[in-house]
Structures are given as structure tokens and as C-alpha cells.
Amino acid sequence: MITLNNRSKINKKKIRVGRGIGSGKGKTAGRGVKGQKSRSGVSIKSFEGGQMPLYRRLPKRGFNPIVKKNIAILNLEKIQSFIDKKSIKTSEVLNSNLLKKLSLINKKSVKLKILGSGQIKDKINIEADLASKSAIDKLEKIGGSIQIKK
């Protein structure tokens, strides 16, 4: 019968290396003879004998996500400046396709986010993927609307 105290793993003694010939792990303590690996204080964990090591052959990834979501960010003050410059008409619905066509945002951007910094004076209808609470509040205060795509 095996109980917790008499299991073979628990009762195995630790091998004490370098404690005389009779122990079987004496003299060189199982490290062989001479050479870099027999010395103390040597670490050659990822050394591949001069060949370019694996960690340097692979590309760096770091903190850049592989699938990068390009989100175009527009502040309300920026939208107002576009209206003032007459590049955007207040009558038409402001969406990412229109902004890309007028090259006001990057063509590679996938989503459009409206942020609420600055003031907006003109009433405008916006269609975006994301919007901050402050932007929604400011737009509704002046009588504009924002549709958020699901």
C-alpha cells in the first residue's frame, strides 16, 4: 500500500556531486574533463556554435500587434475646421467613405472614431464605428446626430 509518506519520489536522496570517488560523481562532478562547460560561471544557453541563433533569425515582434486595426481618429474641433474651410458640407452625412474620398483620413484606416475635444458649432450628421461619450453629448447638444455602426 502506498501512502503519502512512503512514495518512492519523496524518499529519493539528492545526489551530492564532487564528494569523492566512491560516490560515482566525484572529482569532476559529472562535468567531464576541461572545456568551457566544465568551468563554473559559464552560461551558453542559446549559443549555437557561431551559427546565427534562433532568437536572432526570427523577426522582432515586440509590442506591435500582428493584426493592427487602423482606426482613424477625428476630434470635433477638426471636423469644425473642415466645415469652416468648406471641405465638408453640413448637409451630407459624414462617414469614413466620404472622408477617404476627400483624403481627410488615411485610405488604409478600417474604422472611424469620433472624439470630443474642442467645440463644434454647426449641426451635422455623422456615421462612425466608435465615438466617445463627450463627442455624443456635444453633438446632441447642438442638434446634430451620430449613428454608430455595429
Coordinates of C-alpha atoms in Angstrom, one line a residue:
M1 CA 0.0 0.0 0.0
I2 CA 1.3 3.5 -1.0
T3 CA 0.7 6.3 1.5
L4 CA 1.8 9.9 1.1
N5 CA 4.9 9.4 3.2
N6 CA 6.4 6.3 1.5
R7 CA 6.2 7.2 -2.1
S8 CA 9.5 6.5 -4.0
K9 CA 9.9 10.0 -5.3
I10 CA 9.8 11.6 -1.9
N11 CA 12.3 9.3 -0.3
K12 CA 15.0 9.7 -3.1
K13 CA 18.1 11.3 -1.8
K14 CA 19.7 14.2 -3.6
I15 CA 22.9 13.4 -5.4
R16 CA 25.8 15.3 -3.8
V17 CA 28.3 15.9 -6.6
G18 CA 32.0 16.3 -6.0
R19 CA 32.2 14.2 -2.8
G20 CA 34.8 11.6 -3.5
I21 CA 35.5 8.8 -6.0
G22 CA 33.2 6.3 -4.2
S23 CA 30.1 8.4 -4.8
G24 CA 30.3 7.9 -8.5
K25 CA 30.0 11.7 -9.0
G26 CA 33.3 12.7 -7.5
K27 CA 36.4 14.6 -8.9
T28 CA 34.9 16.3 -12.0
A29 CA 31.3 16.0 -10.6
G30 CA 29.9 14.7 -13.8
R31 CA 31.0 17.6 -15.9
G32 CA 33.6 15.7 -18.0
V33 CA 37.1 16.9 -18.4
K34 CA 38.3 20.5 -19.1
G35 CA 36.5 22.8 -21.6
Q36 CA 34.1 25.7 -21.3
K37 CA 31.2 23.6 -19.9
S38 CA 33.3 22.2 -17.1
R39 CA 34.1 25.6 -15.7
S40 CA 31.9 27.5 -13.2
G41 CA 30.1 30.7 -14.1
V42 CA 29.6 29.8 -17.8
S43 CA 26.2 30.1 -19.5
I44 CA 26.0 29.3 -23.1
K45 CA 22.2 28.7 -23.2
S46 CA 21.3 29.9 -26.6
F47 CA 24.8 29.8 -28.2
E48 CA 24.8 27.7 -31.4
G49 CA 28.5 27.5 -32.1
G50 CA 28.7 30.7 -34.1
Q51 CA 25.6 30.0 -36.2
M52 CA 23.1 32.8 -36.2
P53 CA 21.0 31.9 -33.1
L54 CA 17.3 31.2 -33.4
Y55 CA 16.2 34.3 -31.4
R56 CA 18.1 36.5 -33.9
R57 CA 16.9 34.6 -37.0
L58 CA 13.3 35.3 -36.2
P59 CA 11.7 38.7 -36.9
K60 CA 11.1 41.1 -34.0
R61 CA 7.5 41.3 -32.8
G62 CA 7.6 43.1 -29.5
F63 CA 4.5 45.1 -28.6
N64 CA 3.2 45.6 -32.1
P65 CA 0.1 43.6 -32.6
I66 CA 0.3 41.5 -35.8
V67 CA -3.3 42.3 -36.7
K68 CA -3.3 46.0 -36.5
K69 CA -6.6 47.7 -36.6
N70 CA -6.2 51.1 -38.3
I71 CA -8.6 53.4 -36.6
A72 CA -8.9 56.9 -37.9
I73 CA -9.4 59.4 -35.1
L74 CA -11.3 62.7 -35.6
N75 CA -11.8 65.3 -33.0
L76 CA -14.9 67.6 -33.1
E77 CA -12.6 70.7 -33.5
K78 CA -11.0 69.1 -36.6
I79 CA -14.5 68.4 -38.1
Q80 CA -15.4 72.1 -37.4
S81 CA -12.2 73.3 -39.1
F82 CA -13.1 71.2 -42.2
I83 CA -16.6 72.7 -42.2
D84 CA -15.0 76.2 -41.9
K85 CA -12.7 75.5 -44.8
K86 CA -15.7 74.4 -46.8
S87 CA -14.2 70.9 -47.5
I88 CA -17.2 69.3 -45.7
K89 CA -20.8 70.3 -46.3
T90 CA -23.1 70.2 -43.3
S91 CA -26.0 68.8 -45.4
E92 CA -24.3 65.5 -46.2
V93 CA -23.7 62.6 -43.8
L94 CA -20.1 62.5 -42.6
N95 CA -18.8 58.9 -42.8
S96 CA -15.4 57.2 -43.4
N97 CA -16.0 56.7 -47.2
L98 CA -16.6 60.5 -47.7
L99 CA -13.5 61.4 -45.6
K100 CA -11.4 58.9 -47.6
K101 CA -12.7 60.3 -50.8
L102 CA -11.7 63.9 -49.7
S103 CA -8.5 62.4 -48.4
L104 CA -9.0 63.8 -44.9
I105 CA -8.2 60.5 -43.3
N106 CA -5.9 57.7 -44.3
K107 CA -7.1 55.3 -47.0
K108 CA -5.8 52.3 -45.0
S109 CA -8.0 53.1 -42.0
V110 CA -10.6 50.5 -41.3
K111 CA -12.7 52.2 -38.6
L112 CA -13.6 55.8 -37.7
K113 CA -13.7 57.1 -34.2
I114 CA -15.1 60.5 -33.2
L115 CA -13.5 62.1 -30.1
G116 CA -15.0 65.1 -28.2
S117 CA -12.1 67.5 -27.8
G118 CA -12.9 71.1 -29.0
Q119 CA -16.2 72.7 -29.8
I120 CA -18.5 72.2 -32.8
K121 CA -20.9 74.9 -33.8
D122 CA -22.6 73.5 -36.9
K123 CA -25.3 70.9 -36.9
I124 CA -24.0 67.8 -38.7
N125 CA -25.0 64.1 -39.1
I126 CA -22.1 61.7 -38.5
E127 CA -21.9 57.9 -39.2
A128 CA -18.9 56.3 -37.3
D129 CA -17.8 53.0 -35.9
L130 CA -16.9 54.4 -32.5
A131 CA -17.5 57.6 -30.5
S132 CA -16.6 58.9 -27.1
K133 CA -19.4 59.9 -24.7
S134 CA -18.3 63.6 -24.7
A135 CA -18.5 63.7 -28.5
I136 CA -22.0 62.2 -28.5
D137 CA -23.1 64.7 -25.8
K138 CA -21.7 67.7 -27.7
L139 CA -23.3 66.7 -31.0
E140 CA -26.7 66.1 -29.5
K141 CA -26.5 69.4 -27.6
I142 CA -26.2 71.4 -30.9
G143 CA -28.9 69.3 -32.6
G144 CA -26.6 67.0 -34.6
S145 CA -26.8 63.2 -34.6
I146 CA -24.3 60.4 -34.6
Q147 CA -25.1 56.8 -35.8
I148 CA -22.7 54.2 -34.5
K149 CA -22.3 51.2 -36.8
K150 CA -22.4 47.8 -35.2

